[in-house]
Amino acid sequence: MRVLGLAGSPRRGSNTDILLGEVLKGAAAHGAETKTLYIPNLNIMACQDCNACLATGACPFGDDMPRVVQELAWADRIVLAAPLHFMGLPSQTKALIDRTQAQWVKKYILKQPPLGDSRERRGLFVSVGGRTGENLFDPAAATVKAFFATMDIKYSGRVAYAGVENRAEILNHPDALKAAFEAGEQLVTS
Ligand SMILES: Cc1cc2nc3c(=O)[nH]c(=O)nc-3n(C[C@H](O)[C@H](O)[C@H](O)COP(=O)(O)O)c2cc1C
């Protein structure tokens, strides 16, 4: 079982990085091979809606995006960890998702598996937000669900905590780290 972590926070030592680390530890405890891509360290330009992918399912821009698609294809489980930024995902993470429009074309226009094969993949959404309130994570989760659905990755739920504002504040949460570890275990065993 191979698990890919996509770390979307632009700040290092972030709350979502910490939670992602626990999820991956939980997965590794059951023998999973894990790796993490730090999205803000990648060179991913925004989708230009140039429609070049419409004919071939391939994006003409040769930045780090082909590598991301390769890593998604490598994985059996994908953990997207990103905080709320203006109720949505951080812009670097959103750029990555928008660029999978080429995979959308593969799936819906060319009728091919978006990641090149049809094996079962599952995905988890990990997030935090500084604010509190009901349904805080629903708008961001809607984007993640659309991303996973386009990649043929089955959405397997979320680990998300509201009211977490400062760097590494999640370390003081009474049960978040344990819950994240257990979510990682469940992701690779259920
Ligand atoms: C540009 C920006 C926009 C933000 N927008 C929201 C928001 O809409 N809702 C919210 O609950 N928190 C918002 N926050 C707060 C972050 O979600 C919060 O600080 C979180 O702990 C950051 O997670 P990280 O440590 O994983 O980066 C925002 C922070 C930034 C920098």
PDB file of N, CA and C in Angstrom, residues 8-78:
ATOM      1  N   GLY A   8      -0.325  21.147   1.718  1.00  0.00           N
ATOM      2  CA  GLY A   8      -0.734  22.358   1.019  1.00  0.00           C
ATOM      3  C   GLY A   8      -0.493  23.667   1.746  1.00  0.00           C
ATOM      4  N   SER A   9      -0.063  23.611   2.997  1.00  0.00           N
ATOM      5  CA  SER A   9       0.130  24.875   3.717  1.00  0.00           C
ATOM      6  C   SER A   9       1.404  25.568   3.277  1.00  0.00           C
ATOM      7  N   PRO A  10       1.323  26.889   3.057  1.00  0.00           N
ATOM      8  CA  PRO A  10       2.553  27.611   2.701  1.00  0.00           C
ATOM      9  C   PRO A  10       3.445  27.898   3.895  1.00  0.00           C
ATOM     10  N   ARG A  11       2.972  27.642   5.132  1.00  0.00           N
ATOM     11  CA  ARG A  11       3.888  27.874   6.261  1.00  0.00           C
ATOM     12  C   ARG A  11       4.456  26.556   6.782  1.00  0.00           C
ATOM     13  N   ARG A  12       5.750  26.578   7.040  1.00  0.00           N
ATOM     14  CA  ARG A  12       6.429  25.373   7.527  1.00  0.00           C
ATOM     15  C   ARG A  12       6.103  25.154   8.998  1.00  0.00           C
ATOM     16  N   GLY A  13       6.108  23.896   9.394  1.00  0.00           N
ATOM     17  CA  GLY A  13       5.745  23.557  10.762  1.00  0.00           C
ATOM     18  C   GLY A  13       4.275  23.831  11.006  1.00  0.00           C
ATOM     19  N   SER A  14       3.516  23.713   9.952  1.00  0.00           N
ATOM     20  CA  SER A  14       2.103  24.111  10.020  1.00  0.00           C
ATOM     21  C   SER A  14       1.259  23.065  10.727  1.00  0.00           C
ATOM     22  N   ASN A  15       0.062  23.485  11.089  1.00  0.00           N
ATOM     23  CA  ASN A  15      -0.885  22.573  11.729  1.00  0.00           C
ATOM     24  C   ASN A  15      -1.237  21.402  10.809  1.00  0.00           C
ATOM     25  N   THR A  16      -1.483  21.711   9.550  1.00  0.00           N
ATOM     26  CA  THR A  16      -1.861  20.625   8.627  1.00  0.00           C
ATOM     27  C   THR A  16      -0.677  19.707   8.322  1.00  0.00           C
ATOM     28  N   ASP A  17       0.548  20.254   8.320  1.00  0.00           N
ATOM     29  CA  ASP A  17       1.733  19.385   8.160  1.00  0.00           C
ATOM     30  C   ASP A  17       1.808  18.391   9.324  1.00  0.00           C
ATOM     31  N   ILE A  18       1.542  18.898  10.524  1.00  0.00           N
ATOM     32  CA  ILE A  18       1.621  18.045  11.720  1.00  0.00           C
ATOM     33  C   ILE A  18       0.565  16.946  11.650  1.00  0.00           C
ATOM     34  N   LEU A  19      -0.645  17.319  11.287  1.00  0.00           N
ATOM     35  CA  LEU A  19      -1.710  16.304  11.179  1.00  0.00           C
ATOM     36  C   LEU A  19      -1.393  15.298  10.072  1.00  0.00           C
ATOM     37  N   LEU A  20      -0.890  15.808   8.950  1.00  0.00           N
ATOM     38  CA  LEU A  20      -0.523  14.906   7.848  1.00  0.00           C
ATOM     39  C   LEU A  20       0.542  13.905   8.308  1.00  0.00           C
ATOM     40  N   GLY A  21       1.511  14.406   9.063  1.00  0.00           N
ATOM     41  CA  GLY A  21       2.566  13.528   9.578  1.00  0.00           C
ATOM     42  C   GLY A  21       1.987  12.395  10.418  1.00  0.00           C
ATOM     43  N   GLU A  22       0.985  12.723  11.232  1.00  0.00           N
ATOM     44  CA  GLU A  22       0.367  11.686  12.070  1.00  0.00           C
ATOM     45  C   GLU A  22      -0.416  10.676  11.225  1.00  0.00           C
ATOM     46  N   VAL A  23      -1.130  11.167  10.218  1.00  0.00           N
ATOM     47  CA  VAL A  23      -1.873  10.263   9.330  1.00  0.00           C
ATOM     48  C   VAL A  23      -0.896   9.281   8.669  1.00  0.00           C
ATOM     49  N   LEU A  24       0.228   9.821   8.189  1.00  0.00           N
ATOM     50  CA  LEU A  24       1.196   8.961   7.495  1.00  0.00           C
ATOM     51  C   LEU A  24       1.860   7.982   8.460  1.00  0.00           C
ATOM     52  N   LYS A  25       2.068   8.429   9.701  1.00  0.00           N
ATOM     53  CA  LYS A  25       2.617   7.499  10.713  1.00  0.00           C
ATOM     54  C   LYS A  25       1.647   6.349  10.954  1.00  0.00           C
ATOM     55  N   GLY A  26       0.365   6.691  11.027  1.00  0.00           N
ATOM     56  CA  GLY A  26      -0.660   5.652  11.235  1.00  0.00           C
ATOM     57  C   GLY A  26      -0.666   4.661  10.082  1.00  0.00           C
ATOM     58  N   ALA A  27      -0.519   5.171   8.862  1.00  0.00           N
ATOM     59  CA  ALA A  27      -0.489   4.287   7.688  1.00  0.00           C
ATOM     60  C   ALA A  27       0.774   3.429   7.702  1.00  0.00           C
ATOM     61  N   ALA A  28       1.903   4.057   8.040  1.00  0.00           N
ATOM     62  CA  ALA A  28       3.188   3.326   8.049  1.00  0.00           C
ATOM     63  C   ALA A  28       3.196   2.238   9.115  1.00  0.00           C
ATOM     64  N   ALA A  29       2.450   2.460  10.206  1.00  0.00           N
ATOM     65  CA  ALA A  29       2.384   1.453  11.272  1.00  0.00           C
ATOM     66  C   ALA A  29       1.778   0.148  10.770  1.00  0.00           C
ATOM     67  N   HIS A  30       1.091   0.221   9.653  1.00  0.00           N
ATOM     68  CA  HIS A  30       0.504  -0.992   9.054  1.00  0.00           C
ATOM     69  C   HIS A  30       1.237  -1.383   7.772  1.00  0.00           C
ATOM     70  N   GLY A  31       2.475  -0.937   7.661  1.00  0.00           N
ATOM     71  CA  GLY A  31       3.326  -1.395   6.566  1.00  0.00           C
ATOM     72  C   GLY A  31       3.261  -0.561   5.300  1.00  0.00           C
ATOM     73  N   ALA A  32       2.514   0.535   5.316  1.00  0.00           N
ATOM     74  CA  ALA A  32       2.398   1.343   4.092  1.00  0.00           C
ATOM     75  C   ALA A  32       3.700   2.097   3.824  1.00  0.00           C
ATOM     76  N   GLU A  33       3.986   2.250   2.538  1.00  0.00           N
ATOM     77  CA  GLU A  33       5.093   3.098   2.101  1.00  0.00           C
ATOM     78  C   GLU A  33       4.513   4.496   1.928  1.00  0.00           C
ATOM     79  N   THR A  34       5.181   5.492   2.487  1.00  0.00           N
ATOM     80  CA  THR A  34       4.611   6.843   2.438  1.00  0.00           C
ATOM     81  C   THR A  34       5.601   7.837   1.836  1.00  0.00           C
ATOM     82  N   LYS A  35       5.060   8.854   1.190  1.00  0.00           N
ATOM     83  CA  LYS A  35       5.892   9.978   0.760  1.00  0.00           C
ATOM     84  C   LYS A  35       5.051  11.256   0.774  1.00  0.00           C
ATOM     85  N   THR A  36       5.749  12.379   0.882  1.00  0.00           N
ATOM     86  CA  THR A  36       5.048  13.670   0.967  1.00  0.00           C
ATOM     87  C   THR A  36       5.575  14.624  -0.087  1.00  0.00           C
ATOM     88  N   LEU A  37       4.655  15.292  -0.750  1.00  0.00           N
ATOM     89  CA  LEU A  37       5.005  16.386  -1.660  1.00  0.00           C
ATOM     90  C   LEU A  37       4.556  17.689  -1.015  1.00  0.00           C
ATOM     91  N   TYR A  38       5.471  18.655  -0.893  1.00  0.00           N
ATOM     92  CA  TYR A  38       5.108  19.973  -0.354  1.00  0.00           C
ATOM     93  C   TYR A  38       4.704  20.869  -1.520  1.00  0.00           C
ATOM     94  N   ILE A  39       3.424  21.075  -1.638  1.00  0.00           N
ATOM     95  CA  ILE A  39       2.897  21.759  -2.825  1.00  0.00           C
ATOM     96  C   ILE A  39       3.514  23.153  -3.018  1.00  0.00           C
ATOM     97  N   PRO A  40       3.659  23.974  -1.946  1.00  0.00           N
ATOM     98  CA  PRO A  40       4.238  25.299  -2.185  1.00  0.00           C
ATOM     99  C   PRO A  40       5.695  25.265  -2.661  1.00  0.00           C
ATOM    100  N   ASN A  41       6.369  24.141  -2.507  1.00  0.00           N
ATOM    101  CA  ASN A  41       7.744  24.026  -3.028  1.00  0.00           C
ATOM    102  C   ASN A  41       7.769  23.679  -4.523  1.00  0.00           C
ATOM    103  N   LEU A  42       6.620  23.352  -5.068  1.00  0.00           N
ATOM    104  CA  LEU A  42       6.568  22.946  -6.474  1.00  0.00           C
ATOM    105  C   LEU A  42       6.297  24.151  -7.362  1.00  0.00           C
ATOM    106  N   ASN A  43       6.731  24.011  -8.586  1.00  0.00           N
ATOM    107  CA  ASN A  43       6.483  25.050  -9.581  1.00  0.00           C
ATOM    108  C   ASN A  43       5.251  24.633 -10.394  1.00  0.00           C
ATOM    109  N   ILE A  44       4.110  25.187 -10.020  1.00  0.00           N
ATOM    110  CA  ILE A  44       2.870  24.816 -10.702  1.00  0.00           C
ATOM    111  C   ILE A  44       2.136  26.096 -11.099  1.00  0.00           C
ATOM    112  N   MET A  45       2.108  26.362 -12.373  1.00  0.00           N
ATOM    113  CA  MET A  45       1.417  27.577 -12.810  1.00  0.00           C
ATOM    114  C   MET A  45      -0.096  27.348 -12.844  1.00  0.00           C
ATOM    115  N   ALA A  46      -0.827  28.420 -12.837  1.00  0.00           N
ATOM    116  CA  ALA A  46      -2.288  28.316 -12.862  1.00  0.00           C
ATOM    117  C   ALA A  46      -2.767  27.846 -14.227  1.00  0.00           C
ATOM    118  N   CYS A  47      -3.870  27.109 -14.241  1.00  0.00           N
ATOM    119  CA  CYS A  47      -4.483  26.696 -15.508  1.00  0.00           C
ATOM    120  C   CYS A  47      -4.855  27.946 -16.311  1.00  0.00           C
ATOM    121  N   GLN A  48      -4.507  27.925 -17.600  1.00  0.00           N
ATOM    122  CA  GLN A  48      -4.773  29.085 -18.472  1.00  0.00           C
ATOM    123  C   GLN A  48      -6.051  28.891 -19.296  1.00  0.00           C
ATOM    124  N   ASP A  49      -6.740  27.781 -19.086  1.00  0.00           N
ATOM    125  CA  ASP A  49      -7.947  27.480 -19.876  1.00  0.00           C
ATOM    126  C   ASP A  49      -7.660  27.626 -21.374  1.00  0.00           C
ATOM    127  N   CYS A  50      -6.512  27.097 -21.790  1.00  0.00           N
ATOM    128  CA  CYS A  50      -6.108  27.226 -23.198  1.00  0.00           C
ATOM    129  C   CYS A  50      -6.730  26.138 -24.060  1.00  0.00           C
ATOM    130  N   ASN A  51      -7.315  25.130 -23.373  1.00  0.00           N
ATOM    131  CA  ASN A  51      -7.983  24.018 -24.063  1.00  0.00           C
ATOM    132  C   ASN A  51      -7.040  23.106 -24.849  1.00  0.00           C
ATOM    133  N   ALA A  52      -5.733  23.285 -24.669  1.00  0.00           N
ATOM    134  CA  ALA A  52      -4.790  22.423 -25.384  1.00  0.00           C
ATOM    135  C   ALA A  52      -4.947  20.961 -24.955  1.00  0.00           C
ATOM    136  N   CYS A  53      -5.379  20.737 -23.719  1.00  0.00           N
ATOM    137  CA  CYS A  53      -5.526  19.363 -23.230  1.00  0.00           C
ATOM    138  C   CYS A  53      -6.726  18.649 -23.851  1.00  0.00           C
ATOM    139  N   LEU A  54      -7.619  19.417 -24.479  1.00  0.00           N
ATOM    140  CA  LEU A  54      -8.874  18.814 -24.970  1.00  0.00           C
ATOM    141  C   LEU A  54      -8.653  17.686 -25.977  1.00  0.00           C
ATOM    142  N   ALA A  55      -7.631  17.815 -26.798  1.00  0.00           N
ATOM    143  CA  ALA A  55      -7.407  16.807 -27.834  1.00  0.00           C
ATOM    144  C   ALA A  55      -6.678  15.584 -27.306  1.00  0.00           C
ATOM    145  N   THR A  56      -5.741  15.795 -26.390  1.00  0.00           N
ATOM    146  CA  THR A  56      -4.840  14.697 -26.024  1.00  0.00           C
ATOM    147  C   THR A  56      -4.925  14.293 -24.553  1.00  0.00           C
ATOM    148  N   GLY A  57      -5.540  15.131 -23.721  1.00  0.00           N
ATOM    149  CA  GLY A  57      -5.536  14.865 -22.286  1.00  0.00           C
ATOM    150  C   GLY A  57      -4.208  15.210 -21.644  1.00  0.00           C
ATOM    151  N   ALA A  58      -3.364  15.907 -22.384  1.00  0.00           N
ATOM    152  CA  ALA A  58      -2.051  16.297 -21.835  1.00  0.00           C
ATOM    153  C   ALA A  58      -1.955  17.815 -21.788  1.00  0.00           C
ATOM    154  N   CYS A  59      -1.360  18.320 -20.696  1.00  0.00           N
ATOM    155  CA  CYS A  59      -1.169  19.765 -20.543  1.00  0.00           C
ATOM    156  C   CYS A  59       0.161  20.162 -21.198  1.00  0.00           C
ATOM    157  N   PRO A  60       0.175  21.242 -21.957  1.00  0.00           N
ATOM    158  CA  PRO A  60       1.417  21.604 -22.660  1.00  0.00           C
ATOM    159  C   PRO A  60       2.462  22.252 -21.760  1.00  0.00           C
ATOM    160  N   PHE A  61       2.115  22.593 -20.515  1.00  0.00           N
ATOM    161  CA  PHE A  61       3.059  23.339 -19.683  1.00  0.00           C
ATOM    162  C   PHE A  61       3.980  22.396 -18.917  1.00  0.00           C
ATOM    163  N   GLY A  62       5.261  22.517 -19.173  1.00  0.00           N
ATOM    164  CA  GLY A  62       6.243  21.587 -18.624  1.00  0.00           C
ATOM    165  C   GLY A  62       6.808  22.038 -17.302  1.00  0.00           C
ATOM    166  N   ASP A  63       5.956  22.251 -16.303  1.00  0.00           N
ATOM    167  CA  ASP A  63       6.463  22.590 -14.967  1.00  0.00           C
ATOM    168  C   ASP A  63       6.463  21.319 -14.105  1.00  0.00           C
ATOM    169  N   ASP A  64       6.149  21.429 -12.833  1.00  0.00           N
ATOM    170  CA  ASP A  64       6.196  20.237 -11.969  1.00  0.00           C
ATOM    171  C   ASP A  64       4.914  19.397 -12.012  1.00  0.00           C
ATOM    172  N   MET A  65       3.939  19.820 -12.797  1.00  0.00           N
ATOM    173  CA  MET A  65       2.654  19.117 -12.780  1.00  0.00           C
ATOM    174  C   MET A  65       2.732  17.672 -13.283  1.00  0.00           C
ATOM    175  N   PRO A  66       3.500  17.376 -14.327  1.00  0.00           N
ATOM    176  CA  PRO A  66       3.609  15.966 -14.738  1.00  0.00           C
ATOM    177  C   PRO A  66       4.122  15.074 -13.602  1.00  0.00           C
ATOM    178  N   ARG A  67       5.023  15.603 -12.802  1.00  0.00           N
ATOM    179  CA  ARG A  67       5.540  14.833 -11.656  1.00  0.00           C
ATOM    180  C   ARG A  67       4.428  14.572 -10.637  1.00  0.00           C
ATOM    181  N   VAL A  68       3.591  15.578 -10.412  1.00  0.00           N
ATOM    182  CA  VAL A  68       2.482  15.404  -9.463  1.00  0.00           C
ATOM    183  C   VAL A  68       1.552  14.299  -9.952  1.00  0.00           C
ATOM    184  N   VAL A  69       1.224  14.323 -11.237  1.00  0.00           N
ATOM    185  CA  VAL A  69       0.322  13.301 -11.786  1.00  0.00           C
ATOM    186  C   VAL A  69       0.959  11.914 -11.665  1.00  0.00           C
ATOM    187  N   GLN A  70       2.274  11.858 -11.897  1.00  0.00           N
ATOM    188  CA  GLN A  70       3.014  10.594 -11.750  1.00  0.00           C
ATOM    189  C   GLN A  70       2.925  10.085 -10.299  1.00  0.00           C
ATOM    190  N   GLU A  71       3.059  10.985  -9.341  1.00  0.00           N
ATOM    191  CA  GLU A  71       3.000  10.579  -7.927  1.00  0.00           C
ATOM    192  C   GLU A  71       1.573  10.152  -7.541  1.00  0.00           C
ATOM    193  N   LEU A  72       0.583  10.836  -8.078  1.00  0.00           N
ATOM    194  CA  LEU A  72      -0.807  10.426  -7.817  1.00  0.00           C
ATOM    195  C   LEU A  72      -1.040   9.026  -8.362  1.00  0.00           C
ATOM    196  N   ALA A  73      -0.497   8.766  -9.544  1.00  0.00           N
ATOM    197  CA  ALA A  73      -0.659   7.448 -10.157  1.00  0.00           C
ATOM    198  C   ALA A  73       0.064   6.365  -9.351  1.00  0.00           C
ATOM    199  N   TRP A  74       1.178   6.756  -8.722  1.00  0.00           N
ATOM    200  CA  TRP A  74       1.963   5.823  -7.897  1.00  0.00           C
ATOM    201  C   TRP A  74       1.161   5.350  -6.676  1.00  0.00           C
ATOM    202  N   ALA A  75       0.325   6.267  -6.169  1.00  0.00           N
ATOM    203  CA  ALA A  75      -0.286   6.040  -4.853  1.00  0.00           C
ATOM    204  C   ALA A  75      -1.571   5.212  -4.913  1.00  0.00           C
ATOM    205  N   ASP A  76      -1.792   4.457  -3.816  1.00  0.00           N
ATOM    206  CA  ASP A  76      -3.084   3.794  -3.609  1.00  0.00           C
ATOM    207  C   ASP A  76      -3.986   4.657  -2.729  1.00  0.00           C
ATOM    208  N   ARG A  77      -3.352   5.463  -1.895  1.00  0.00           N
ATOM    209  CA  ARG A  77      -4.095   6.347  -0.977  1.00  0.00           C
ATOM    210  C   ARG A  77      -3.482   7.737  -1.073  1.00  0.00           C
ATOM    211  N   ILE A  78      -4.341   8.752  -1.084  1.00  0.00           N
ATOM    212  CA  ILE A  78      -3.869  10.133  -1.195  1.00  0.00           C
ATOM    213  C   ILE A  78      -4.427  10.918  -0.007  1.00  0.00           C
TER     214      ILE A  78
END
